[in-house]
Coordinates of C-alpha atoms in Angstrom, one line a residue:
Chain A
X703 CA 127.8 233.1 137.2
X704 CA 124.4 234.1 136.1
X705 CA 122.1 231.7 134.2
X706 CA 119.9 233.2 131.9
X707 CA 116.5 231.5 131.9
X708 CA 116.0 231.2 127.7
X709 CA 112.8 230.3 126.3
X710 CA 112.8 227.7 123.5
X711 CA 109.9 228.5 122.3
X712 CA 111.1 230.4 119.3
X713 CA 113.0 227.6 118.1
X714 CA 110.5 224.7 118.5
X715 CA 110.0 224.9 114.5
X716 CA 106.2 224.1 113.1
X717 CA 105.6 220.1 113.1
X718 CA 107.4 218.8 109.6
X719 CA 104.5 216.3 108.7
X720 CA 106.4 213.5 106.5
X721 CA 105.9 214.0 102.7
X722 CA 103.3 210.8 102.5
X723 CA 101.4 212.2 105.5
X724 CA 98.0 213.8 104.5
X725 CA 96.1 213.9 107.7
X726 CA 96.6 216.2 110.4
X727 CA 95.7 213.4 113.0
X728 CA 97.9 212.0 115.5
X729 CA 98.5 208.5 115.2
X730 CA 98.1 208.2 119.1
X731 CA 95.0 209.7 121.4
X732 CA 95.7 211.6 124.5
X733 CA 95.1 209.2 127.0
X734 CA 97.9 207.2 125.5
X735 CA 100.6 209.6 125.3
X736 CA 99.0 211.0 128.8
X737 CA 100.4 207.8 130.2
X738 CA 103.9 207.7 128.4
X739 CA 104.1 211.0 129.5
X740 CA 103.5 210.0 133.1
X741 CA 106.1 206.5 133.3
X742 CA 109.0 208.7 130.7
X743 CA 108.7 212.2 132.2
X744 CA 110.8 212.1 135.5
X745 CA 113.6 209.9 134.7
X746 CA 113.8 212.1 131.3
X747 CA 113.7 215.5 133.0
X748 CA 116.3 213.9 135.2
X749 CA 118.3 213.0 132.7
X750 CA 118.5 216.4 131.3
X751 CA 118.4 217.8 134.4
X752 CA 121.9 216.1 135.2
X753 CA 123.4 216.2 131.9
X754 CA 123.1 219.6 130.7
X755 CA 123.4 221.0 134.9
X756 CA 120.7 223.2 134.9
X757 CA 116.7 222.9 136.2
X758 CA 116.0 225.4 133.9
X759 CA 117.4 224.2 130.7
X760 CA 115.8 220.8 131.6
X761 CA 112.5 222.1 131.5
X762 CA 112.5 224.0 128.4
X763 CA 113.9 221.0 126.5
X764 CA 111.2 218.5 128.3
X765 CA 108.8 220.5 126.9
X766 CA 110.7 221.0 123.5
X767 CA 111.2 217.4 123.6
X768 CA 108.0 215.9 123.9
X769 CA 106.3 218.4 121.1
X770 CA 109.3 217.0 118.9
X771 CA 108.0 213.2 119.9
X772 CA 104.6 214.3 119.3
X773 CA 104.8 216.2 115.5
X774 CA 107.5 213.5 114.6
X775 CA 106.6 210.2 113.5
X776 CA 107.3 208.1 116.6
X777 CA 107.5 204.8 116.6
X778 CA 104.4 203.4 118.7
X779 CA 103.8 200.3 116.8
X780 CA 107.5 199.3 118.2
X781 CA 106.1 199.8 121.9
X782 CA 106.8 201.9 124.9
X783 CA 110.7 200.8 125.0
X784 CA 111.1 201.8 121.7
X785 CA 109.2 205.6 121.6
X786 CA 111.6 206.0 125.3
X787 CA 114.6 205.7 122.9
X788 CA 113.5 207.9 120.8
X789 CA 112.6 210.7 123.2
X790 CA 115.8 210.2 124.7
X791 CA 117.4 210.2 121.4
X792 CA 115.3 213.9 120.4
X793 CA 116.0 215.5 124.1
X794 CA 120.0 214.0 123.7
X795 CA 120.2 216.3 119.8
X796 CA 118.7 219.2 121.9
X797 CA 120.9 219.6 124.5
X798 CA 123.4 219.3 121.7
X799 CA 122.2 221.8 119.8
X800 CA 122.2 223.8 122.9
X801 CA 125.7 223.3 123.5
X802 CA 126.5 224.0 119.8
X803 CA 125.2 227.2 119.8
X804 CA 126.0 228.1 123.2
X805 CA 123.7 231.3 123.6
X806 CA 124.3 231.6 127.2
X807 CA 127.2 230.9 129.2
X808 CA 128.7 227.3 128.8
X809 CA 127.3 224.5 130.7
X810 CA 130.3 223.1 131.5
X811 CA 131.4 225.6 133.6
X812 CA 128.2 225.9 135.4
X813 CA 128.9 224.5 138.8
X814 CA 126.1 221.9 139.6
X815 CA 126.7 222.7 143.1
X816 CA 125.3 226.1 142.5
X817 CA 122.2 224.4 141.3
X818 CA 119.0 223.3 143.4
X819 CA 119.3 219.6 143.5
X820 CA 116.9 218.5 146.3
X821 CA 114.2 219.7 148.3
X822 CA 114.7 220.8 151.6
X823 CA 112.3 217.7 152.8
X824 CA 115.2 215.2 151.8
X825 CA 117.7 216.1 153.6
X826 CA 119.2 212.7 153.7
X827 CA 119.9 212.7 150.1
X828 CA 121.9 215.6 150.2
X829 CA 125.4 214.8 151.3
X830 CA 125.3 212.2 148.2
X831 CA 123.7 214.3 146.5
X832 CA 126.5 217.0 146.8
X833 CA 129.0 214.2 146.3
X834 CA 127.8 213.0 143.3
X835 CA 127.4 216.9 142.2
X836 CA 130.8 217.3 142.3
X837 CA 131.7 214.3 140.8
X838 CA 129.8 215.4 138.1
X839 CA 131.1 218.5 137.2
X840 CA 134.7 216.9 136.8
X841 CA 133.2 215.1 133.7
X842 CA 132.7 216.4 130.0
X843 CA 128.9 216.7 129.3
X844 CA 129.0 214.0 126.6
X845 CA 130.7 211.5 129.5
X846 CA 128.1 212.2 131.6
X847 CA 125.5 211.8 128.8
X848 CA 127.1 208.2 128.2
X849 CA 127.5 207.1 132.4
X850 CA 124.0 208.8 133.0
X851 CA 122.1 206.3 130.3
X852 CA 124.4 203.1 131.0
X853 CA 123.5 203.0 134.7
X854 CA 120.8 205.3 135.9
X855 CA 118.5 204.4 133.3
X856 CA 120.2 201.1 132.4
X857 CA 120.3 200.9 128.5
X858 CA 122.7 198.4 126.9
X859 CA 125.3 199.4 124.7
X860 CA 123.1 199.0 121.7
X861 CA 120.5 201.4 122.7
X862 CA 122.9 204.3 124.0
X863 CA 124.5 204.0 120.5
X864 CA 120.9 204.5 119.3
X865 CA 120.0 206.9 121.2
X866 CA 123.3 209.0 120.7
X867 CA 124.7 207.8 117.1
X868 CA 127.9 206.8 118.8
X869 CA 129.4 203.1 118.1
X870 CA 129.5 200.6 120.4
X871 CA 133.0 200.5 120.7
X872 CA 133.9 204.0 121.6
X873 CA 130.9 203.9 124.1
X874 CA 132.4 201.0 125.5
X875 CA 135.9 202.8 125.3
X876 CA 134.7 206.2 126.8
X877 CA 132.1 204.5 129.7
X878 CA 135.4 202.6 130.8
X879 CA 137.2 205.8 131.1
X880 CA 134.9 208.2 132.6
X881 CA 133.5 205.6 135.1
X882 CA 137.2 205.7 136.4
X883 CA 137.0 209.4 136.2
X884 CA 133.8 209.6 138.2
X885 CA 134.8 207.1 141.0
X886 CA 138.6 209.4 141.2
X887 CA 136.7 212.2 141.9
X888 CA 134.1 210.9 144.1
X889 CA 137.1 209.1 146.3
X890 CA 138.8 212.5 146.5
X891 CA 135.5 214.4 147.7
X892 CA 134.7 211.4 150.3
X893 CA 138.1 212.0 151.4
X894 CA 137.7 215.3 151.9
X895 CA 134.2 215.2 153.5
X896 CA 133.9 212.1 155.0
X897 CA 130.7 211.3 153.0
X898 CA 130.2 208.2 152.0
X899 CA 127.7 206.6 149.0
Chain B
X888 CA 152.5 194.3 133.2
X889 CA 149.7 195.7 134.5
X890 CA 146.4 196.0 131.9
X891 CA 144.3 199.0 132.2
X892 CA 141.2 197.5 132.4
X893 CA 140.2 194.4 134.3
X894 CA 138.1 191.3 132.8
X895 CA 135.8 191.5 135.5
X896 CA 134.8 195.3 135.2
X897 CA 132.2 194.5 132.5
X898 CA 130.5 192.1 134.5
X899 CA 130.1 194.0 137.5
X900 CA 128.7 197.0 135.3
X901 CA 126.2 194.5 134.1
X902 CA 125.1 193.1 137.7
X903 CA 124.9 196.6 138.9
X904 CA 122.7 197.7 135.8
X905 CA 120.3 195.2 136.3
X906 CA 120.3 195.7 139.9
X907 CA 121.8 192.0 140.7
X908 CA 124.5 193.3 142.5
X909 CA 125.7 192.2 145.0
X910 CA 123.2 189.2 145.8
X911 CA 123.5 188.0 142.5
X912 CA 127.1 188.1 141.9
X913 CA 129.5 184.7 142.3
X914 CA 131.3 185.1 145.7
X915 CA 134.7 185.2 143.7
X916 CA 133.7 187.5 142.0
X917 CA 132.4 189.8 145.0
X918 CA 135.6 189.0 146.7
X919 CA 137.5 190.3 143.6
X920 CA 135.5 193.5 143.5
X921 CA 136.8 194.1 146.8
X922 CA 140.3 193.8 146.6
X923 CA 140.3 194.9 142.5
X924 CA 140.9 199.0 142.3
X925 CA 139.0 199.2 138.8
X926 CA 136.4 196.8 139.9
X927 CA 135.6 198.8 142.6
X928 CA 135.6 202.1 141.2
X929 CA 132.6 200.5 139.1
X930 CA 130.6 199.9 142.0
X931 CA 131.6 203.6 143.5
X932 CA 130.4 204.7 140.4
X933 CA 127.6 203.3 139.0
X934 CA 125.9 203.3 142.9
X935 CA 126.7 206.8 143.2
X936 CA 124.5 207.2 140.1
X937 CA 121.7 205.1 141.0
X938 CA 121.4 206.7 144.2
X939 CA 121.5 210.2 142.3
X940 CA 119.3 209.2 140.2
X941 CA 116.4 208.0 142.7
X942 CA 117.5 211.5 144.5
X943 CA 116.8 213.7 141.8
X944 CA 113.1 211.5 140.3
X945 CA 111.9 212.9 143.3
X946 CA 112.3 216.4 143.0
X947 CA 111.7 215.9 139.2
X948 CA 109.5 218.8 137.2
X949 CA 106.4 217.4 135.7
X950 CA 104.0 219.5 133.7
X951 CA 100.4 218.3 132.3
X952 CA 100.5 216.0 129.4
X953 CA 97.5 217.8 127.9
X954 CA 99.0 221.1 127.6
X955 CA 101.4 219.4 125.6
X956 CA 98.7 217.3 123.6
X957 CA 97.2 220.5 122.7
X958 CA 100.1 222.8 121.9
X959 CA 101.3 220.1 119.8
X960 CA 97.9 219.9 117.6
X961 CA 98.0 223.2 117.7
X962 CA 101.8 223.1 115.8
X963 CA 101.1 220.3 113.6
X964 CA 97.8 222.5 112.5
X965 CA 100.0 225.6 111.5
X966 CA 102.3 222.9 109.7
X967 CA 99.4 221.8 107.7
X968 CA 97.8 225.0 107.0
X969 CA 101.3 226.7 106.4
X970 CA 101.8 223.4 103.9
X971 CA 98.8 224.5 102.1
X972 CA 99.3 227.7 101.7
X973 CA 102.9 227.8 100.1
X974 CA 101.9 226.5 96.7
X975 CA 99.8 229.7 96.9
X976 CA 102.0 232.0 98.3
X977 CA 104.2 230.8 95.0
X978 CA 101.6 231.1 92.5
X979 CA 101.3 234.7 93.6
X980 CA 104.8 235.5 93.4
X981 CA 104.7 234.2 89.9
X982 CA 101.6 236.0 89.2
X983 CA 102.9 239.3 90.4
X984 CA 107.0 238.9 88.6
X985 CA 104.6 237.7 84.9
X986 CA 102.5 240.6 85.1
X987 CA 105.6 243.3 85.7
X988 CA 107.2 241.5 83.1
X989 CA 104.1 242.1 80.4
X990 CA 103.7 245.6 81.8
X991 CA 107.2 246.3 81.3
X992 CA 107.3 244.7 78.0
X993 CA 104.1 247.0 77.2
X994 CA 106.5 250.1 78.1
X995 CA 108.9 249.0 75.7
X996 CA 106.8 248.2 72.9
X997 CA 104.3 251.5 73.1
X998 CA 107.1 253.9 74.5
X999 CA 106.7 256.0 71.7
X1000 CA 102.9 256.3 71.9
X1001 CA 103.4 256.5 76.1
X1002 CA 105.9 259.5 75.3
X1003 CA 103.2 261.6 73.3
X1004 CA 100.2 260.2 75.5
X1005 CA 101.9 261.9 78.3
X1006 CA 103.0 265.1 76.5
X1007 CA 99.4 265.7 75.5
X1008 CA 98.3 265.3 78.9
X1009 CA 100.6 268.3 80.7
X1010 CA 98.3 270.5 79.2
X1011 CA 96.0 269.0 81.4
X1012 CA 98.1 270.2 85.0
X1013 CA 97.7 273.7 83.7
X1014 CA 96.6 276.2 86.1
X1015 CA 94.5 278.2 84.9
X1016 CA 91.9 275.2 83.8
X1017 CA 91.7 274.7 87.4
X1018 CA 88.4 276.1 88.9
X1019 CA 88.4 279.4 90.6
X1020 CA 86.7 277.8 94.1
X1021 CA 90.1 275.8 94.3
X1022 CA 92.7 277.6 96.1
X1023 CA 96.5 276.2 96.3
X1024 CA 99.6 278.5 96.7
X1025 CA 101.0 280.1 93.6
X1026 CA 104.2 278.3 94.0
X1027 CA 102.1 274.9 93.7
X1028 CA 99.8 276.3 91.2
X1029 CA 102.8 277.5 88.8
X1030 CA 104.6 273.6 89.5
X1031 CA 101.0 272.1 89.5
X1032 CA 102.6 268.9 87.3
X1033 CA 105.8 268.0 89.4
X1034 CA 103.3 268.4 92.8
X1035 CA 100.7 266.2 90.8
X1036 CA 103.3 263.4 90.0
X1037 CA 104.8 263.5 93.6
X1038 CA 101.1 263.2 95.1
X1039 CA 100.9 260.5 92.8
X1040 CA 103.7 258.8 93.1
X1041 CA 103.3 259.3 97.3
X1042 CA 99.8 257.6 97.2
X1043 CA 101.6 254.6 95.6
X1044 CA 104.0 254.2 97.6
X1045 CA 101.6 254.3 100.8
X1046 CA 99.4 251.8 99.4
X1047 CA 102.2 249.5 98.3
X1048 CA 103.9 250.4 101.8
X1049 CA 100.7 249.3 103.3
X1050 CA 99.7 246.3 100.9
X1051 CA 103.5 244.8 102.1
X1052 CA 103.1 245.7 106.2
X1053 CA 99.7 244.0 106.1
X1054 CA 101.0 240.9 104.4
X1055 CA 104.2 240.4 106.3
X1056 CA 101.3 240.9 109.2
X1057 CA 99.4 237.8 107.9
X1058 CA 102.6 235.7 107.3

């Protein structure tokens, strides 16, 4: 299957100031979203990166995401935590969108396999790397939204549901299910390969 | 019979979250981890996870802040000038459908006056006031008022052709 590299660019809509706004100044300076940028950027390209399954797509909607952040009216005053939610939240609508319009083939078939997950210097992470790949792929993107947030980036209940307008009890329901999902599939590819975690 | 779902699980997704597992957990409840099949499918799971992601932060695409900084002021600028220029672009719109309205209401309200304006001006497209140093061919000169209109009626449409290219251009 061939992934067409798409360019966001044409959708990234002109900044909608708020009705009540009148300046055209940022209520931030550079060196202050510089260094949001620097502690949010990896673990949200890897989150994007996993979730939608392709390198690609994660950069354009990195990029997309953070000039959403920036135009929007992000809430600084609320600290670091609270902006990281709400990037999460704009990059999690995105790749939404993306599915939901589905102009290239459908991520879900995509194998992740098939995608360039480490660099050849890290060899050691590769066999879970694979594993975890292929775990992965056996899960619906929106389960591996919910598993990705609860324990790589280790948000409570509360802020997933923030972050992806769910409740807390069917994020509770569906992390139940699709951690038992995951852990079938990586117990049948450990079988298999003799990997282990 | 057997739950699906085991008291324990959410506890263990907790330690494991806040990376307090296993040196944190009760020894009972390590011990249950091990011998409970949901429990431990937990563990597989969310370490799988953590691992992956510490894998993948690694290899993780970063571009410049700045560049971002920039092309965002650049986006909120168009916002603002583009919110400063509807009312305009309105007003204009306006302007333009009031004035083909008075114009057509003019029509309507001189037609009969138009009607003999324009019959005492096709004398005017006769040939034979047109000077001698002029030269056209005889099929123009003896239609010289249907060519007239059509240049007429071309030149407007080229100017109104252009007047439209050039502002779809600035939009």
């Amino acid at each position: 299957m061939k992934l067409r590299a798409i360019t966001l660019e044409s959708s990234i809509p002109n900044c909608e100031l708020d009705a009540g706004e009148k300046t055209a100044e940022f209520p931030i300076n550079e060196e202050v979203f510089a260094n949001f940028y620097r502690n949010t950027v990896r673990p949200f390209w890897t989150y994007l990166a996993r979730v939608s399954g392709s390198d690609t797509l994660a950069d354009d909607l990195v990029q997309e995401s953070y000039l959403r952040f920036l135009c929007a009216k992000a809430p600084w005053q609320a600290g670091e935590a609270a902006c990281r939610r709400y990037l999460f939240r704009i990059g999690t609508n995105l790749v939404r969108d993306h599915w939901r319009r589905r102009a290239i083939a459908s991520l879900e078939d995509v194998p992740e396999q098939k995608l360039p997950a480490v660099s050849p210097h890290k060899l050691e992470h590769l066999d879970s790397e694979a594993l975890l790949n292929a775990g992965l792929t056996r899960l619906r993107p929106t389960e591996r939204q919910l598993l990705w947030l609860a324990h790589a980036e280790g948000l409570s209940y509360r802020e997933i549901s923030e972050i992806t307008g769910f409740s807390i009890a069917r994020i509770r329901l569906m992390l139940f299910r699709s951690r038992h999902k995951l852990a079938r599939a990586l117990r049948q590819k450990m079988a298999r390969t003799g990997v282990r975690i | 019979m057997k739950l699906p779902f085991c008291p324990h699980e959410e506890r263990v997704a907790e330690l494991l979250r806040e990376d307090k597992w296993p040196s944190a957990a009760d020894p009972a409840l390590r011990t249950h981890a091990g011998n409970c099949s949901r429990c431990s499918d937990v563990v597989l799971a969310v370490q799988a996870l953590q691992q992956g992601r510490s894998a993948r932060m690694l290899t993780a695409h970063a571009g410049s802040p700045y560049y971002l900084w920039w092309r965002a002021q650049l986006l909120r600028r168009n916002s603002t000038v583009e919110r400063i220029t509807k009312p305009l672009i309105w007003a204009e719109r306006f302007a333009l459908i009031c004035m083909l309205c008075v114009a057509g209401g003019f029509v309507f309200w001189q037609w009969g006056q138009i009607t003999e304006w324009i019959g005492g001006m096709s004398g005017i497209f006769d040939s034979q006031y047109l000077p001698n140093t002029i030269w056209l061919p005889s099929t123009v000169k003896s239609n010289l008022i249907i060519y007239s209109l059509l240049a007429v009626l071309a030149a407007i449409a080229g100017i109104g052709g252009l007047t439209l290219f050039m502002s779809g251009e600035k939009e």
